[in-house]
């Protein structure tokens, strides 16, 4: 069922996307629904539909005021409004041992566009890129369009999903252009320590490759490790930092992201490099001008209490998830989530009677219980599941109860529980 073979209409080759799989699962519910059960999605990292996860009033007011001012109805500079770039530079500099300038910041339509910009800037004939497995499939999709060879670096579940640095040593060569690091981790829910980030930087420096730091879940950490941006090691190795308002402010639909050259040594400040980046942004469409104009106020005036509330909600949800998973023998969680909004859990197919793999599990679960969970193959691991826990606690509890009932019905006779 790998390498492009069809399963429930799913192509698990390099064209796979999270939204594509989730759309098929939802369609499966619509086509097969025989009860009035409400649909519960534990598959998408978008909690904005739940009242407990609404964004802060400051963000809403900033956008409304910018729109009603009539000052931001025209085109913005292709690299972003100057005040927006400056505000993001100041925001990110709070956690760095050096100061970013507005020239280091480029505004993108969400973090997804920042990913595409990164790979477009690095692509050249014969180049390859190191991607984490499990990871975020948009990287592979973008690499395919850019003719970048993908080489996978496994994350180690028994070591808190740390990067297998021995694998980096084995895979990197003179044509390797970058190593992607996603922290806090999507899909694993891990948060890397400063010590591990330092080792990653040392390994990248040894191979003379830069790091793409995907920090879209930045600051969403609620375990033993605080969030540390990869940019702290920017003096040792060039870092391209990708981020957005989407997750921390719970506004993914606003599509406000950034591509930042966290590179105090200056490799990405060379005039030719800067000019190439600017020219590429000339062909892109950035976020709406009034959304950009709201960013300085959003970054400066959001109350810390809002962030703490979000962290507490995510921590509580992760507790509910892990406590319930312990009651389901065919599913195990190697690492309790410490950050982001998702976790990877392992599916033991041998304990189930009529389930062939993770895709089969998820499609039958959707059909029978109207619960949507992402099959692990979507993010690179067969017979694993990615569960998103950033939902209202009542929905999470009910979704997990239904999943438990599903597993009970499909358990082998000797394993029924």
Short mmCIF file of C-alpha atoms in Angstrom, two decimals:
data_model
loop_
_atom_site.label_atom_id
_atom_site.label_comp_id
_atom_site.label_asym_id
_atom_site.label_seq_id
_atom_site.Cartn_x
_atom_site.Cartn_y
_atom_site.Cartn_z
CA UNK A 1 0.00 0.00 0.00
CA UNK A 2 3.04 2.24 -0.24
CA UNK A 3 4.86 3.68 -3.23
CA UNK A 4 1.77 4.87 -5.01
CA UNK A 5 -0.42 1.76 -4.71
CA UNK A 6 -4.10 2.64 -4.36
CA UNK A 7 -5.91 1.99 -1.09
CA UNK A 8 -9.44 3.35 -0.54
CA UNK A 9 -8.70 5.66 -3.46
CA UNK A 10 -5.56 7.01 -1.75
CA UNK A 11 -2.34 7.45 -3.68
CA UNK A 12 0.43 7.19 -1.09
CA UNK A 13 3.12 8.39 -3.46
CA UNK A 14 4.78 11.80 -3.39
CA UNK A 15 1.54 13.61 -4.28
CA UNK A 16 -0.05 12.83 -0.92
CA UNK A 17 -1.30 15.78 1.14
CA UNK A 18 -2.99 16.09 4.51
CA UNK A 19 -5.91 18.08 3.11
CA UNK A 20 -6.32 15.58 0.29
CA UNK A 21 -6.55 12.60 2.66
CA UNK A 22 -8.88 14.42 5.03
CA UNK A 23 -11.15 15.33 2.12
CA UNK A 24 -11.38 11.66 1.11
CA UNK A 25 -12.14 10.64 4.70
CA UNK A 26 -14.88 13.26 5.01
CA UNK A 27 -16.36 12.17 1.69
CA UNK A 28 -16.33 8.59 2.95
CA UNK A 29 -18.47 9.69 5.91
CA UNK A 30 -20.89 11.58 3.67
CA UNK A 31 -21.22 8.65 1.23
CA UNK A 32 -21.64 5.99 3.90
CA UNK A 33 -23.31 7.80 6.80
CA UNK A 34 -26.20 5.79 8.23
CA UNK A 35 -26.55 7.50 11.61
CA UNK A 36 -26.94 11.02 12.92
CA UNK A 37 -23.62 11.01 14.77
CA UNK A 38 -21.86 14.34 14.62
CA UNK A 39 -18.59 14.26 12.72
CA UNK A 40 -15.54 14.67 14.93
CA UNK A 41 -12.30 15.59 13.20
CA UNK A 42 -9.06 14.85 14.99
CA UNK A 43 -7.15 15.26 11.76
CA UNK A 44 -6.62 18.98 11.04
CA UNK A 45 -4.50 21.42 13.03
CA UNK A 46 -7.12 24.17 12.97
CA UNK A 47 -8.81 24.68 16.35
CA UNK A 48 -10.45 27.98 15.35
CA UNK A 49 -13.86 26.29 14.94
CA UNK A 50 -14.09 25.76 18.72
CA UNK A 51 -15.13 28.66 20.97
CA UNK A 52 -12.51 27.77 23.58
CA UNK A 53 -9.78 28.37 20.97
CA UNK A 54 -10.88 31.74 19.58
CA UNK A 55 -8.22 34.34 18.93
CA UNK A 56 -7.62 37.38 21.12
CA UNK A 57 -9.81 40.50 20.86
CA UNK A 58 -6.66 42.57 20.24
CA UNK A 59 -6.04 40.69 16.99
CA UNK A 60 -9.64 41.10 15.83
CA UNK A 61 -9.72 44.81 16.68
CA UNK A 62 -6.37 45.43 14.99
CA UNK A 63 -7.65 43.92 11.74
CA UNK A 64 -10.96 45.79 11.88
CA UNK A 65 -9.24 49.11 12.61
CA UNK A 66 -6.73 48.60 9.79
CA UNK A 67 -9.54 47.79 7.36
CA UNK A 68 -11.77 50.68 8.40
CA UNK A 69 -8.92 53.18 8.26
CA UNK A 70 -9.08 53.08 4.44
CA UNK A 71 -5.28 53.33 4.44
CA UNK A 72 -4.59 49.73 3.44
CA UNK A 73 -6.75 49.00 0.43
CA UNK A 74 -3.91 49.19 -2.09
CA UNK A 75 -1.01 46.92 -2.95
CA UNK A 76 1.66 46.31 -0.32
CA UNK A 77 5.33 46.04 -1.32
CA UNK A 78 5.90 42.49 -2.55
CA UNK A 79 8.24 41.75 0.37
CA UNK A 80 5.68 43.11 2.86
CA UNK A 81 4.78 46.39 4.56
CA UNK A 82 7.86 47.99 6.21
CA UNK A 83 6.14 48.29 9.59
CA UNK A 84 5.09 44.63 9.45
CA UNK A 85 8.60 43.44 8.64
CA UNK A 86 10.01 45.60 11.43
CA UNK A 87 7.47 44.32 13.99
CA UNK A 88 8.19 40.66 13.15
CA UNK A 89 11.95 41.27 13.35
CA UNK A 90 11.50 42.78 16.81
CA UNK A 91 9.16 39.97 17.91
CA UNK A 92 11.58 37.21 16.86
CA UNK A 93 14.61 39.06 18.23
CA UNK A 94 13.23 38.78 21.78
CA UNK A 95 14.41 35.16 21.88
CA UNK A 96 17.72 35.57 20.04
CA UNK A 97 21.24 36.58 21.15
CA UNK A 98 21.34 39.09 18.27
CA UNK A 99 18.95 41.51 16.61
CA UNK A 100 17.18 40.86 13.35
CA UNK A 101 16.49 43.78 11.04
CA UNK A 102 13.41 44.38 8.92
CA UNK A 103 15.55 43.52 5.88
CA UNK A 104 15.83 39.95 7.21
CA UNK A 105 12.03 39.49 7.12
CA UNK A 106 9.83 38.71 4.11
CA UNK A 107 6.04 38.43 4.47
CA UNK A 108 4.34 35.35 3.01
CA UNK A 109 0.84 33.98 2.58
CA UNK A 110 1.05 31.65 5.54
CA UNK A 111 3.88 29.31 6.39
CA UNK A 112 3.09 27.11 3.39
CA UNK A 113 4.23 29.85 1.00
CA UNK A 114 7.34 30.36 3.12
CA UNK A 115 8.13 26.65 2.61
CA UNK A 116 7.79 27.05 -1.15
CA UNK A 117 10.00 30.17 -1.14
CA UNK A 118 12.70 28.33 0.81
CA UNK A 119 12.85 25.42 -1.60
CA UNK A 120 12.64 27.66 -4.66
CA UNK A 121 15.63 29.66 -3.44
CA UNK A 122 17.70 26.51 -2.84
CA UNK A 123 16.80 24.47 -5.91
CA UNK A 124 19.48 23.80 -8.50
CA UNK A 125 20.29 20.90 -10.84
CA UNK A 126 21.33 17.79 -8.90
CA UNK A 127 20.53 19.24 -5.46
CA UNK A 128 19.00 17.26 -2.63
CA UNK A 129 17.31 18.20 0.64
CA UNK A 130 17.06 16.33 3.95
CA UNK A 131 13.50 16.06 5.28
CA UNK A 132 12.38 14.66 8.63
CA UNK A 133 10.34 11.44 8.70
CA UNK A 134 7.67 11.66 9.95
CA UNK A 135 7.22 15.21 8.73
CA UNK A 136 4.97 17.67 6.94
CA UNK A 137 4.17 16.39 3.40
CA UNK A 138 4.06 19.87 1.82
CA UNK A 139 7.88 19.82 1.83
CA UNK A 140 7.97 16.72 -0.34
CA UNK A 141 5.32 18.13 -2.64
CA UNK A 142 7.21 21.42 -3.08
CA UNK A 143 10.50 19.57 -3.58
CA UNK A 144 8.93 17.56 -6.39
CA UNK A 145 7.86 20.72 -8.22
CA UNK A 146 11.37 22.17 -7.74
CA UNK A 147 13.12 18.96 -8.90
CA UNK A 148 14.89 18.64 -5.56
CA UNK A 149 15.82 15.09 -4.60
CA UNK A 150 14.36 14.21 -1.19
CA UNK A 151 16.37 12.22 1.33
CA UNK A 152 14.63 11.24 4.55
CA UNK A 153 16.15 11.58 8.00
CA UNK A 154 14.28 9.47 10.52
CA UNK A 155 13.14 10.95 13.79
CA UNK A 156 13.70 8.59 16.72
CA UNK A 157 10.53 7.84 18.73
CA UNK A 158 12.45 6.19 21.59
CA UNK A 159 14.53 9.38 21.96
CA UNK A 160 11.73 11.92 22.02
CA UNK A 161 11.61 12.10 18.21
CA UNK A 162 15.10 13.59 18.05
CA UNK A 163 16.79 13.90 14.66
CA UNK A 164 18.95 10.88 13.80
CA UNK A 165 22.19 12.77 13.34
CA UNK A 166 24.05 9.62 12.24
CA UNK A 167 21.59 9.45 9.35
CA UNK A 168 22.36 13.08 8.47
CA UNK A 169 26.05 12.15 8.34
CA UNK A 170 25.28 9.21 6.07
CA UNK A 171 22.92 11.06 3.73
CA UNK A 172 24.48 14.50 3.32
CA UNK A 173 26.86 15.11 0.43
CA UNK A 174 28.20 18.00 -1.64
CA UNK A 175 24.80 18.41 -3.32
CA UNK A 176 22.80 18.68 -0.09
CA UNK A 177 21.38 22.18 0.24
CA UNK A 178 19.47 22.08 3.53
CA UNK A 179 18.16 20.13 6.50
CA UNK A 180 14.57 20.79 7.57
CA UNK A 181 13.89 20.92 11.32
CA UNK A 182 10.30 21.24 12.56
CA UNK A 183 10.16 22.43 16.16
CA UNK A 184 7.84 22.21 18.05
CA UNK A 185 7.21 19.02 16.17
CA UNK A 186 4.46 18.43 13.67
CA UNK A 187 3.33 15.66 13.59
CA UNK A 188 5.05 14.27 16.69
CA UNK A 189 4.29 16.81 19.43
CA UNK A 190 7.93 16.95 20.57
CA UNK A 191 9.93 20.03 21.62
CA UNK A 192 13.70 19.94 21.15
CA UNK A 193 16.11 20.90 23.91
CA UNK A 194 18.78 23.53 23.34
CA UNK A 195 21.37 20.74 23.62
CA UNK A 196 19.84 18.83 20.70
CA UNK A 197 19.44 21.98 18.58
CA UNK A 198 23.13 22.69 19.19
CA UNK A 199 24.06 19.20 17.98
CA UNK A 200 21.90 19.65 14.88
CA UNK A 201 23.68 22.93 14.13
CA UNK A 202 27.10 21.34 14.59
CA UNK A 203 26.18 18.53 12.20
CA UNK A 204 24.83 20.96 9.60
CA UNK A 205 27.95 23.11 9.90
CA UNK A 206 30.17 20.05 9.39
CA UNK A 207 28.39 19.32 6.11
CA UNK A 208 28.17 23.00 5.11
CA UNK A 209 24.39 22.93 4.77
CA UNK A 210 21.90 25.45 6.07
CA UNK A 211 18.90 24.72 8.27
CA UNK A 212 15.28 25.44 7.40
CA UNK A 213 13.63 25.95 10.79
CA UNK A 214 9.88 25.42 10.56
CA UNK A 215 8.60 27.14 13.72
CA UNK A 216 4.95 27.58 12.82
CA UNK A 217 4.13 26.10 16.26
CA UNK A 218 6.68 28.34 17.98
CA UNK A 219 6.03 28.92 21.71
CA UNK A 220 3.30 26.26 21.85
CA UNK A 221 5.28 24.20 24.36
CA UNK A 222 3.88 22.72 27.56
CA UNK A 223 6.33 19.98 28.59
CA UNK A 224 9.75 19.82 30.20
CA UNK A 225 11.52 21.66 27.36
CA UNK A 226 10.83 25.34 26.70
CA UNK A 227 10.65 26.43 23.07
CA UNK A 228 14.06 27.54 21.79
CA UNK A 229 14.21 29.00 18.27
CA UNK A 230 16.77 27.51 15.91
CA UNK A 231 17.98 31.03 15.25
CA UNK A 232 19.92 30.96 18.53
CA UNK A 233 22.59 28.99 16.64
CA UNK A 234 22.44 31.29 13.61
CA UNK A 235 26.02 32.42 14.23
CA UNK A 236 27.23 28.86 13.64
CA UNK A 237 25.11 27.90 10.65
CA UNK A 238 22.73 29.90 8.41
CA UNK A 239 19.09 29.42 9.42
CA UNK A 240 15.98 30.18 7.39
CA UNK A 241 13.19 30.64 9.94
CA UNK A 242 9.62 30.00 8.79
CA UNK A 243 6.62 30.97 10.90
CA UNK A 244 3.20 32.57 11.01
CA UNK A 245 0.42 33.96 13.16
CA UNK A 246 -1.68 30.88 12.35
CA UNK A 247 -1.10 28.60 15.33
CA UNK A 248 -0.10 30.80 18.26
CA UNK A 249 -2.86 33.32 17.51
CA UNK A 250 -5.30 30.65 16.21
CA UNK A 251 -5.95 32.45 12.90
CA UNK A 252 -4.83 30.04 10.13
CA UNK A 253 -7.30 31.58 7.68
CA UNK A 254 -5.59 34.97 7.86
CA UNK A 255 -2.62 33.53 5.92
CA UNK A 256 0.01 35.75 7.52
CA UNK A 257 3.43 34.09 7.53
CA UNK A 258 7.10 34.97 7.32
CA UNK A 259 10.36 33.85 5.77
CA UNK A 260 13.30 35.13 7.83
CA UNK A 261 17.04 34.93 7.25
CA UNK A 262 18.37 34.26 10.76
CA UNK A 263 21.95 34.66 9.65
CA UNK A 264 24.04 37.17 11.62
CA UNK A 265 27.18 36.00 9.80
CA UNK A 266 25.77 37.57 6.66
CA UNK A 267 25.58 34.89 3.98
CA UNK A 268 21.99 35.86 3.23
CA UNK A 269 22.80 39.57 3.35
CA UNK A 270 24.97 39.46 0.27
CA UNK A 271 23.47 41.86 -2.32
CA UNK A 272 23.04 39.21 -5.04
CA UNK A 273 21.25 36.84 -2.65
CA UNK A 274 18.96 39.56 -1.31
CA UNK A 275 18.14 40.72 -4.83
CA UNK A 276 17.28 37.16 -5.90
CA UNK A 277 14.90 36.75 -2.96
CA UNK A 278 13.25 40.10 -3.70
CA UNK A 279 12.79 39.24 -7.36
CA UNK A 280 11.14 35.96 -6.44
CA UNK A 281 8.74 37.78 -4.13
CA UNK A 282 7.81 40.04 -7.06
CA UNK A 283 5.96 37.09 -8.61
CA UNK A 284 4.18 36.08 -5.40
CA UNK A 285 0.93 37.35 -3.93
CA UNK A 286 1.32 38.17 -0.25
CA UNK A 287 -1.33 38.44 2.46
CA UNK A 288 -4.01 41.13 2.28
CA UNK A 289 -2.55 44.56 3.00
CA UNK A 290 -4.91 45.29 5.91
CA UNK A 291 -3.96 41.98 7.58
CA UNK A 292 -0.29 42.95 7.30
CA UNK A 293 -1.06 46.39 8.73
CA UNK A 294 -2.62 44.81 11.83
CA UNK A 295 0.47 42.75 12.69
CA UNK A 296 2.47 45.34 14.68
CA UNK A 297 -0.42 45.92 17.08
CA UNK A 298 -1.12 42.18 17.34
CA UNK A 299 2.48 41.38 18.24
CA UNK A 300 2.89 44.27 20.65
CA UNK A 301 -0.44 44.24 22.49
CA UNK A 302 -1.49 40.59 22.85
CA UNK A 303 -1.81 39.84 26.56
CA UNK A 304 0.30 37.02 27.99
CA UNK A 305 -2.87 35.64 29.58
CA UNK A 306 -4.17 34.72 26.12
CA UNK A 307 -1.08 32.62 25.41
CA UNK A 308 -1.26 30.95 28.83
CA UNK A 309 -4.89 30.02 28.26
CA UNK A 310 -4.02 28.37 24.94
CA UNK A 311 -1.14 26.45 26.51
CA UNK A 312 -3.38 25.24 29.35
CA UNK A 313 -6.04 24.09 26.89
CA UNK A 314 -3.48 22.15 24.86
CA UNK A 315 -1.89 20.63 27.96
CA UNK A 316 -5.28 19.51 29.27
CA UNK A 317 -6.21 18.06 25.88
CA UNK A 318 -2.93 16.14 25.65
CA UNK A 319 -3.60 14.68 29.13
CA UNK A 320 -7.06 13.52 28.03
CA UNK A 321 -5.62 11.99 24.87
CA UNK A 322 -2.82 10.08 26.55
CA UNK A 323 -5.00 8.80 29.41
CA UNK A 324 -7.52 7.40 26.93
CA UNK A 325 -4.90 5.91 24.60
CA UNK A 326 -3.65 3.82 27.54
CA UNK A 327 -7.06 2.08 27.51
CA UNK A 328 -6.72 0.98 23.86
CA UNK A 329 -4.31 -1.97 23.54
CA UNK A 330 -3.81 -1.67 19.78
CA UNK A 331 -2.62 1.97 20.03
CA UNK A 332 0.48 3.13 21.90
CA UNK A 333 1.98 6.58 22.37
CA UNK A 334 5.81 6.61 22.57
CA UNK A 335 5.99 10.25 23.71
CA UNK A 336 3.36 12.28 25.52
CA UNK A 337 2.95 15.53 23.56
CA UNK A 338 5.08 18.40 24.85
CA UNK A 339 4.15 20.95 22.20
CA UNK A 340 2.30 21.79 18.98
CA UNK A 341 -1.23 20.39 18.47
CA UNK A 342 -0.67 16.81 17.30
CA UNK A 343 0.89 13.52 18.31
CA UNK A 344 2.00 10.33 16.58
CA UNK A 345 0.71 7.03 18.00
CA UNK A 346 1.62 3.52 16.86
CA UNK A 347 -1.05 1.16 15.56
CA UNK A 348 -0.58 -2.56 16.25
CA UNK A 349 -2.34 -4.16 13.29
CA UNK A 350 -1.67 -7.68 14.62
CA UNK A 351 -4.25 -7.10 17.38
CA UNK A 352 -7.01 -6.24 14.91
CA UNK A 353 -9.07 -8.77 13.00
CA UNK A 354 -10.01 -7.14 9.72
CA UNK A 355 -7.82 -4.06 9.43
CA UNK A 356 -5.00 -4.24 6.88
CA UNK A 357 -3.08 -1.03 7.63
CA UNK A 358 -3.38 2.54 8.89
CA UNK A 359 -5.30 3.74 5.83
CA UNK A 360 -7.82 0.92 6.18
CA UNK A 361 -8.15 1.72 9.90
CA UNK A 362 -8.87 5.39 9.29
CA UNK A 363 -11.38 4.85 6.48
CA UNK A 364 -13.31 2.23 8.44
CA UNK A 365 -13.21 4.41 11.56
CA UNK A 366 -14.62 7.32 9.57
CA UNK A 367 -17.33 5.14 8.03
CA UNK A 368 -18.42 3.44 11.27
CA UNK A 369 -17.87 6.15 13.88
CA UNK A 370 -17.76 9.45 11.96
CA UNK A 371 -14.34 10.15 13.50
CA UNK A 372 -11.53 11.49 11.31
CA UNK A 373 -7.92 10.64 12.19
CA UNK A 374 -4.96 10.99 9.83
CA UNK A 375 -3.23 7.77 8.69
CA UNK A 376 0.46 7.86 9.52
CA UNK A 377 1.55 7.07 5.96
CA UNK A 378 0.41 10.61 5.10
CA UNK A 379 3.32 11.97 7.15
CA UNK A 380 5.75 9.18 6.35
CA UNK A 381 5.10 6.35 8.84
CA UNK A 382 3.02 3.34 7.84
CA UNK A 383 0.81 1.84 10.55
CA UNK A 384 0.98 4.91 12.72
CA UNK A 385 -1.72 7.54 13.28
CA UNK A 386 -1.49 11.31 13.67
CA UNK A 387 -4.08 12.59 16.13
CA UNK A 388 -4.76 16.31 16.49
CA UNK A 389 -5.85 17.18 20.03
CA UNK A 390 -6.48 20.93 19.59
CA UNK A 391 -10.24 20.54 19.83
CA UNK A 392 -12.90 21.20 22.45
CA UNK A 393 -12.46 18.69 25.30
CA UNK A 394 -15.99 17.28 24.90
CA UNK A 395 -15.35 16.57 21.21
CA UNK A 396 -11.96 15.04 22.00
CA UNK A 397 -13.37 12.77 24.70
CA UNK A 398 -16.25 11.62 22.50
CA UNK A 399 -13.98 11.06 19.50
CA UNK A 400 -11.61 8.95 21.58
CA UNK A 401 -14.49 6.98 23.12
CA UNK A 402 -15.74 6.15 19.64
CA UNK A 403 -12.23 5.17 18.56
CA UNK A 404 -11.97 2.86 21.57
CA UNK A 405 -15.33 1.26 20.72
CA UNK A 406 -14.20 0.80 17.12
CA UNK A 407 -11.02 -0.94 18.26
CA UNK A 408 -13.00 -3.18 20.60
CA UNK A 409 -15.28 -4.30 17.76
CA UNK A 410 -12.35 -5.04 15.47
CA UNK A 411 -10.09 -6.69 18.07
CA UNK A 412 -9.10 -10.29 17.51
CA UNK A 413 -11.10 -12.69 19.68
CA UNK A 414 -8.34 -13.32 22.20
CA UNK A 415 -7.66 -9.59 22.44
CA UNK A 416 -11.20 -8.29 23.05
CA UNK A 417 -11.33 -5.80 25.89
#
